[in-house]
Amino acid sequence: MNPEQIRNIGIAAHIDAGKTTVAERILVETGIERHMGRVEDGTTVLDFLAPERDRGITIVSACTHVPWGGCGINLIDTPGHVDFTLEVQRCMHVLDGGVLVLDAGAGVQAQTETVWRQMKRQGVATLALINKCDLPEVDPLGAVASLEERLDAHTLLIQYPQTGPKGLTGLVDLVERRYRTWSGGKGTLVPLPESLSDEVEVLRSELADKISNLDDEFLEHCLRVEESPSGQADPQAMHAAIRRVTRAGLALPVMFGSGLSGMGIDWLLDGICAYLPSPADRLAWGSRAGGALRLPAPDADAPLSCMLFKFQDQGKEELAFLRIYGGTIRPGDELWNPRTQEHERVLTLARVHAEHGEELASAGPGQIVGVTGIKASATGDTLCDPAHPLQLEAEPPPAPVIQRILEPQQDADRPALAQSLARLVHQDSSLYAHEGPSPGQWTLGGVGELHLEILAGRLAQLSGVEPRVGKPRVTYLETIEGVSTGTGKIERTLAGEVKFGMVSLAIRPQPRAWSETRTLSSGLEVTLQPEISMPNPGQDGKSSSTGAVAPNLQPQIEFGPTCSIPDPMRSGIEAALLGEAQSGPLCGFPLAGIMVTVVGGGTRPGQDSQAAFAQAAIVALRDALGGDETQVSVLEPTMSFEVEVREEFASAVMADLTGRGAQIEGFRPEGTLRVIWGMVTLYSMLGYATGVRSISQGNATYSLRPRGQRALTPGDLESRGLSFG
Ligand code: GDP
Ligand code: MG
């Protein structure tokens, strides 16, 4: 298929706005499915576990291909919950366009904002659908106003809804001046009634004005037609201009309908094809040999470049979803992963629809396909032609902030659990696992309580055995304040030979913030949280602590200009220091944000020993950490929170948050809801799902996102049951 006819789009929404229902309706409308899929009833209560159910649906329909009006639309379902941030980001990354679904009754809700921000960040061009217009007494135009007010979106009212006591009765297509009415069942296209025509002309010229403020070409068109007999902008010119401003992210066209009854969904599909970008309109960023580059327009004959953005279990196999940016992929192809520096071989290639696939002999640029055979790659990885290595740009995985210990109920369960765990870790780069703290146990690290809860559930499902799972625990780090020095000297006689090593060093805090903002070459700004990655199982028996610290907080080691230690000794010293930094002096948590400068040492030609220098370095570091000038503190993750709660429970929720030591940063009414946001430590939010449910009688939803790190006071340490030494 010509890349210009491909639309890779995602549907995003606040929970219960109708994302699943709209997607199901699209399948029916495009003839892929005969009947609407069943959406569970009784979901009107704001149940925090709703995202779990949501995710279930999400996984089945990870990606679906539907034909419409000469276009091929790949619908990519993004997970609904922020605990799956990485998956959302990975999916967003391969989208060209999106549909933002709103509940006509509720307008913009907390998560609508979150997904909108994400789409903006990723430069995803978007259309809005005001859904549930079939419900009585809805105010679809009020929902449009909330898009302007809350999202600061530049909306384009391209349709005009007519509502009565029973919901939507008619819809005007303002561009084409078409009118459609419903009285139950299928809508019919009817001539625009006389009574509406004045209003429609006013709205249409308002629309034309709004577009011409954003698009010079259309402005010129309008100026030209003003002198013509009709005096009206031409529909084709209008479509083209809406396409340009939407693709440029300047405006948000708004459409209306109902996923449940099907009203307006065919026009939505027309809008997707007409206004949202194709892969040819949105060129990806990558790098080759360290230099950033913008990929050329999709070309089937170019060297292959794909991004792996999602895995899906398919029986015993794992299906990897690839978005192809350039070139053509075929079964049997050998692909190169520049990150792992390993080859992968494609076994089968399929266009995916829900659980079934349609085998393909080849797929070209812009397409999204499912392949089997991928073994060592992770989501966010580039797979490319081995002869033309290229790295596509992707955001790094978020830091794990929480962990749970997991063990088999009985020894016989161990192999099944190990195998399934490996698969889950492989599929989700924000999930970490390592063995320990005790033999036979694993420690699982993730980005949120719900993340780990759901993954523990999936693990049981996948392995067929129920593991014992410990309580969620926050991942801690240790860091230092102040500068201090230390010295270590080792002199030993082994088999009559003297082994000598001596190191003196200085430690100080790394001059960097706890979170770091980096700009990718695409202009996208990403905030790197202090990342923590899990260590290899420690040999020192201390692996009950969290593990190594990832890039931006990793301990840094340098050799001072006056350091006289011979070169051959230096790599051993470095490795020893990094190993020692795996467990801090206070509670055994990994050291983070610390700079170690080896300033000198002794050397005795003929007696210098690598092992002795390594040992001396460890002694020196311990000496420095124990110095009076140094203060060691424990860091714990802080989170940004947002709670959306029914008015009558807002003060109780607020009081509870304050009791948890939260810093409230804002408060906003939203219809009958109240939105509260701010910062809180992850520790004090453990178990919040249950807590907030009981306080609000189920009338609250919330989200938590990693934000940074905070040093604990001695009192905090005690209340958290963290022991010294
Ligand atoms: P999601 O969480 O965004 O995927 O929302 P769902 O598609 O699961 O829908 C949530 C609830 O709203 C379900 O009970 C749906 O039946 C209902 N719903 C979704 N779309 C519509 C609609 O257009 N009209 C009406 N009346 N109900 C809808
Ligand atoms: Mg859903």
JSON list of C-alpha atoms in Angstrom, two decimals, residues 393-486:
[
{"chain": "A", "resi": 393, "resn": "GLU", "atom": "CA", "xyz": [14.79, 7.69, 18.39]},
{"chain": "A", "resi": 394, "resn": "ALA", "atom": "CA", "xyz": [12.87, 6.41, 21.42]},
{"chain": "A", "resi": 395, "resn": "GLU", "atom": "CA", "xyz": [12.44, 7.62, 24.95]},
{"chain": "A", "resi": 396, "resn": "PRO", "atom": "CA", "xyz": [14.32, 5.72, 27.64]},
{"chain": "A", "resi": 397, "resn": "PRO", "atom": "CA", "xyz": [12.32, 3.49, 29.99]},
{"chain": "A", "resi": 398, "resn": "PRO", "atom": "CA", "xyz": [11.12, 5.08, 33.23]},
{"chain": "A", "resi": 399, "resn": "ALA", "atom": "CA", "xyz": [12.72, 4.29, 36.57]},
{"chain": "A", "resi": 400, "resn": "PRO", "atom": "CA", "xyz": [11.24, 1.57, 38.74]},
{"chain": "A", "resi": 401, "resn": "VAL", "atom": "CA", "xyz": [10.14, 3.07, 42.02]},
{"chain": "A", "resi": 402, "resn": "ILE", "atom": "CA", "xyz": [8.47, 0.16, 43.69]},
{"chain": "A", "resi": 403, "resn": "GLN", "atom": "CA", "xyz": [9.21, -3.49, 44.26]},
{"chain": "A", "resi": 404, "resn": "ARG", "atom": "CA", "xyz": [7.62, -6.68, 45.48]},
{"chain": "A", "resi": 405, "resn": "ILE", "atom": "CA", "xyz": [9.17, -9.94, 46.46]},
{"chain": "A", "resi": 406, "resn": "LEU", "atom": "CA", "xyz": [7.80, -12.99, 44.78]},
{"chain": "A", "resi": 407, "resn": "GLU", "atom": "CA", "xyz": [8.32, -16.68, 45.39]},
{"chain": "A", "resi": 408, "resn": "PRO", "atom": "CA", "xyz": [6.83, -19.99, 44.33]},
{"chain": "A", "resi": 409, "resn": "GLN", "atom": "CA", "xyz": [4.38, -21.68, 46.69]},
{"chain": "A", "resi": 410, "resn": "GLN", "atom": "CA", "xyz": [6.30, -24.87, 46.16]},
{"chain": "A", "resi": 411, "resn": "ASP", "atom": "CA", "xyz": [9.57, -25.73, 44.53]},
{"chain": "A", "resi": 412, "resn": "ALA", "atom": "CA", "xyz": [7.93, -27.52, 41.65]},
{"chain": "A", "resi": 413, "resn": "ASP", "atom": "CA", "xyz": [6.38, -24.21, 40.50]},
{"chain": "A", "resi": 414, "resn": "ARG", "atom": "CA", "xyz": [9.74, -22.57, 40.12]},
{"chain": "A", "resi": 415, "resn": "PRO", "atom": "CA", "xyz": [10.60, -23.37, 36.49]},
{"chain": "A", "resi": 416, "resn": "ALA", "atom": "CA", "xyz": [7.18, -22.28, 35.21]},
{"chain": "A", "resi": 417, "resn": "LEU", "atom": "CA", "xyz": [7.40, -19.01, 37.13]},
{"chain": "A", "resi": 418, "resn": "ALA", "atom": "CA", "xyz": [10.95, -18.33, 36.01]},
{"chain": "A", "resi": 419, "resn": "GLN", "atom": "CA", "xyz": [10.02, -18.84, 32.39]},
{"chain": "A", "resi": 420, "resn": "SER", "atom": "CA", "xyz": [6.94, -16.64, 32.51]},
{"chain": "A", "resi": 421, "resn": "LEU", "atom": "CA", "xyz": [8.76, -13.97, 34.48]},
{"chain": "A", "resi": 422, "resn": "ALA", "atom": "CA", "xyz": [11.47, -13.83, 31.85]},
{"chain": "A", "resi": 423, "resn": "ARG", "atom": "CA", "xyz": [8.80, -13.35, 29.22]},
{"chain": "A", "resi": 424, "resn": "LEU", "atom": "CA", "xyz": [7.07, -10.54, 31.07]},
{"chain": "A", "resi": 425, "resn": "VAL", "atom": "CA", "xyz": [10.33, -8.71, 31.70]},
{"chain": "A", "resi": 426, "resn": "HIS", "atom": "CA", "xyz": [11.15, -9.09, 28.07]},
{"chain": "A", "resi": 427, "resn": "GLN", "atom": "CA", "xyz": [7.82, -7.61, 27.02]},
{"chain": "A", "resi": 428, "resn": "ASP", "atom": "CA", "xyz": [7.87, -4.66, 29.38]},
{"chain": "A", "resi": 429, "resn": "SER", "atom": "CA", "xyz": [11.08, -2.68, 29.74]},
{"chain": "A", "resi": 430, "resn": "SER", "atom": "CA", "xyz": [9.69, -0.85, 32.77]},
{"chain": "A", "resi": 431, "resn": "LEU", "atom": "CA", "xyz": [9.52, -4.13, 34.67]},
{"chain": "A", "resi": 432, "resn": "TYR", "atom": "CA", "xyz": [12.69, -5.38, 36.34]},
{"chain": "A", "resi": 433, "resn": "ALA", "atom": "CA", "xyz": [13.34, -8.67, 38.06]},
{"chain": "A", "resi": 434, "resn": "HIS", "atom": "CA", "xyz": [16.31, -10.15, 39.82]},
{"chain": "A", "resi": 435, "resn": "GLU", "atom": "CA", "xyz": [16.87, -13.08, 42.09]},
{"chain": "A", "resi": 436, "resn": "GLY", "atom": "CA", "xyz": [16.93, -12.51, 45.81]},
{"chain": "A", "resi": 437, "resn": "PRO", "atom": "CA", "xyz": [16.95, -11.36, 48.54]},
{"chain": "A", "resi": 438, "resn": "SER", "atom": "CA", "xyz": [16.71, -14.95, 49.76]},
{"chain": "A", "resi": 439, "resn": "PRO", "atom": "CA", "xyz": [17.48, -17.97, 47.65]},
{"chain": "A", "resi": 440, "resn": "GLY", "atom": "CA", "xyz": [14.46, -18.97, 45.60]},
{"chain": "A", "resi": 441, "resn": "GLN", "atom": "CA", "xyz": [12.94, -15.50, 45.63]},
{"chain": "A", "resi": 442, "resn": "TRP", "atom": "CA", "xyz": [12.72, -12.80, 43.03]},
{"chain": "A", "resi": 443, "resn": "THR", "atom": "CA", "xyz": [12.45, -9.08, 43.47]},
{"chain": "A", "resi": 444, "resn": "LEU", "atom": "CA", "xyz": [10.20, -7.41, 40.96]},
{"chain": "A", "resi": 445, "resn": "GLY", "atom": "CA", "xyz": [10.56, -3.68, 40.31]},
{"chain": "A", "resi": 446, "resn": "GLY", "atom": "CA", "xyz": [8.04, -1.50, 38.51]},
{"chain": "A", "resi": 447, "resn": "VAL", "atom": "CA", "xyz": [6.72, 2.02, 38.07]},
{"chain": "A", "resi": 448, "resn": "GLY", "atom": "CA", "xyz": [3.66, 1.78, 40.28]},
{"chain": "A", "resi": 449, "resn": "GLU", "atom": "CA", "xyz": [1.67, -0.38, 42.63]},
{"chain": "A", "resi": 450, "resn": "LEU", "atom": "CA", "xyz": [-0.95, -1.18, 40.03]},
{"chain": "A", "resi": 451, "resn": "HIS", "atom": "CA", "xyz": [1.73, -1.97, 37.50]},
{"chain": "A", "resi": 452, "resn": "LEU", "atom": "CA", "xyz": [3.16, -4.67, 39.75]},
{"chain": "A", "resi": 453, "resn": "GLU", "atom": "CA", "xyz": [-0.25, -5.89, 40.84]},
{"chain": "A", "resi": 454, "resn": "ILE", "atom": "CA", "xyz": [-1.39, -6.43, 37.29]},
{"chain": "A", "resi": 455, "resn": "LEU", "atom": "CA", "xyz": [1.89, -8.00, 36.29]},
{"chain": "A", "resi": 456, "resn": "ALA", "atom": "CA", "xyz": [1.75, -10.39, 39.24]},
{"chain": "A", "resi": 457, "resn": "GLY", "atom": "CA", "xyz": [-1.71, -11.37, 38.03]},
{"chain": "A", "resi": 458, "resn": "ARG", "atom": "CA", "xyz": [-0.49, -11.87, 34.49]},
{"chain": "A", "resi": 459, "resn": "LEU", "atom": "CA", "xyz": [2.38, -13.92, 35.77]},
{"chain": "A", "resi": 460, "resn": "ALA", "atom": "CA", "xyz": [-0.01, -16.29, 37.50]},
{"chain": "A", "resi": 461, "resn": "GLN", "atom": "CA", "xyz": [-2.11, -16.52, 34.36]},
{"chain": "A", "resi": 462, "resn": "LEU", "atom": "CA", "xyz": [0.82, -17.08, 32.06]},
{"chain": "A", "resi": 463, "resn": "SER", "atom": "CA", "xyz": [2.63, -19.63, 34.24]},
{"chain": "A", "resi": 464, "resn": "GLY", "atom": "CA", "xyz": [-0.47, -21.44, 35.42]},
{"chain": "A", "resi": 465, "resn": "VAL", "atom": "CA", "xyz": [0.76, -21.33, 39.01]},
{"chain": "A", "resi": 466, "resn": "GLU", "atom": "CA", "xyz": [-0.01, -18.88, 41.75]},
{"chain": "A", "resi": 467, "resn": "PRO", "atom": "CA", "xyz": [3.12, -17.30, 43.27]},
{"chain": "A", "resi": 468, "resn": "ARG", "atom": "CA", "xyz": [3.32, -15.88, 46.78]},
{"chain": "A", "resi": 469, "resn": "VAL", "atom": "CA", "xyz": [3.70, -12.12, 46.41]},
{"chain": "A", "resi": 470, "resn": "GLY", "atom": "CA", "xyz": [5.04, -9.83, 49.11]},
{"chain": "A", "resi": 471, "resn": "LYS", "atom": "CA", "xyz": [3.80, -6.38, 49.98]},
{"chain": "A", "resi": 472, "resn": "PRO", "atom": "CA", "xyz": [4.84, -3.52, 47.71]},
{"chain": "A", "resi": 473, "resn": "ARG", "atom": "CA", "xyz": [7.97, -1.74, 48.87]},
{"chain": "A", "resi": 474, "resn": "VAL", "atom": "CA", "xyz": [9.48, 1.48, 47.78]},
{"chain": "A", "resi": 475, "resn": "THR", "atom": "CA", "xyz": [12.93, 1.37, 46.16]},
{"chain": "A", "resi": 476, "resn": "TYR", "atom": "CA", "xyz": [15.44, 3.41, 48.12]},
{"chain": "A", "resi": 477, "resn": "LEU", "atom": "CA", "xyz": [18.82, 4.90, 47.30]},
{"chain": "A", "resi": 478, "resn": "GLU", "atom": "CA", "xyz": [21.56, 6.42, 49.41]},
{"chain": "A", "resi": 479, "resn": "THR", "atom": "CA", "xyz": [23.48, 9.56, 48.70]},
{"chain": "A", "resi": 480, "resn": "ILE", "atom": "CA", "xyz": [25.93, 11.88, 50.38]},
{"chain": "A", "resi": 481, "resn": "GLU", "atom": "CA", "xyz": [26.27, 15.50, 51.28]},
{"chain": "A", "resi": 482, "resn": "GLY", "atom": "CA", "xyz": [29.60, 17.23, 51.85]},
{"chain": "A", "resi": 483, "resn": "VAL", "atom": "CA", "xyz": [33.09, 16.39, 50.68]},
{"chain": "A", "resi": 484, "resn": "SER", "atom": "CA", "xyz": [35.33, 13.91, 52.37]},
{"chain": "A", "resi": 485, "resn": "THR", "atom": "CA", "xyz": [38.45, 11.89, 51.75]},
{"chain": "A", "resi": 486, "resn": "GLY", "atom": "CA", "xyz": [39.62, 8.40, 52.53]}
]
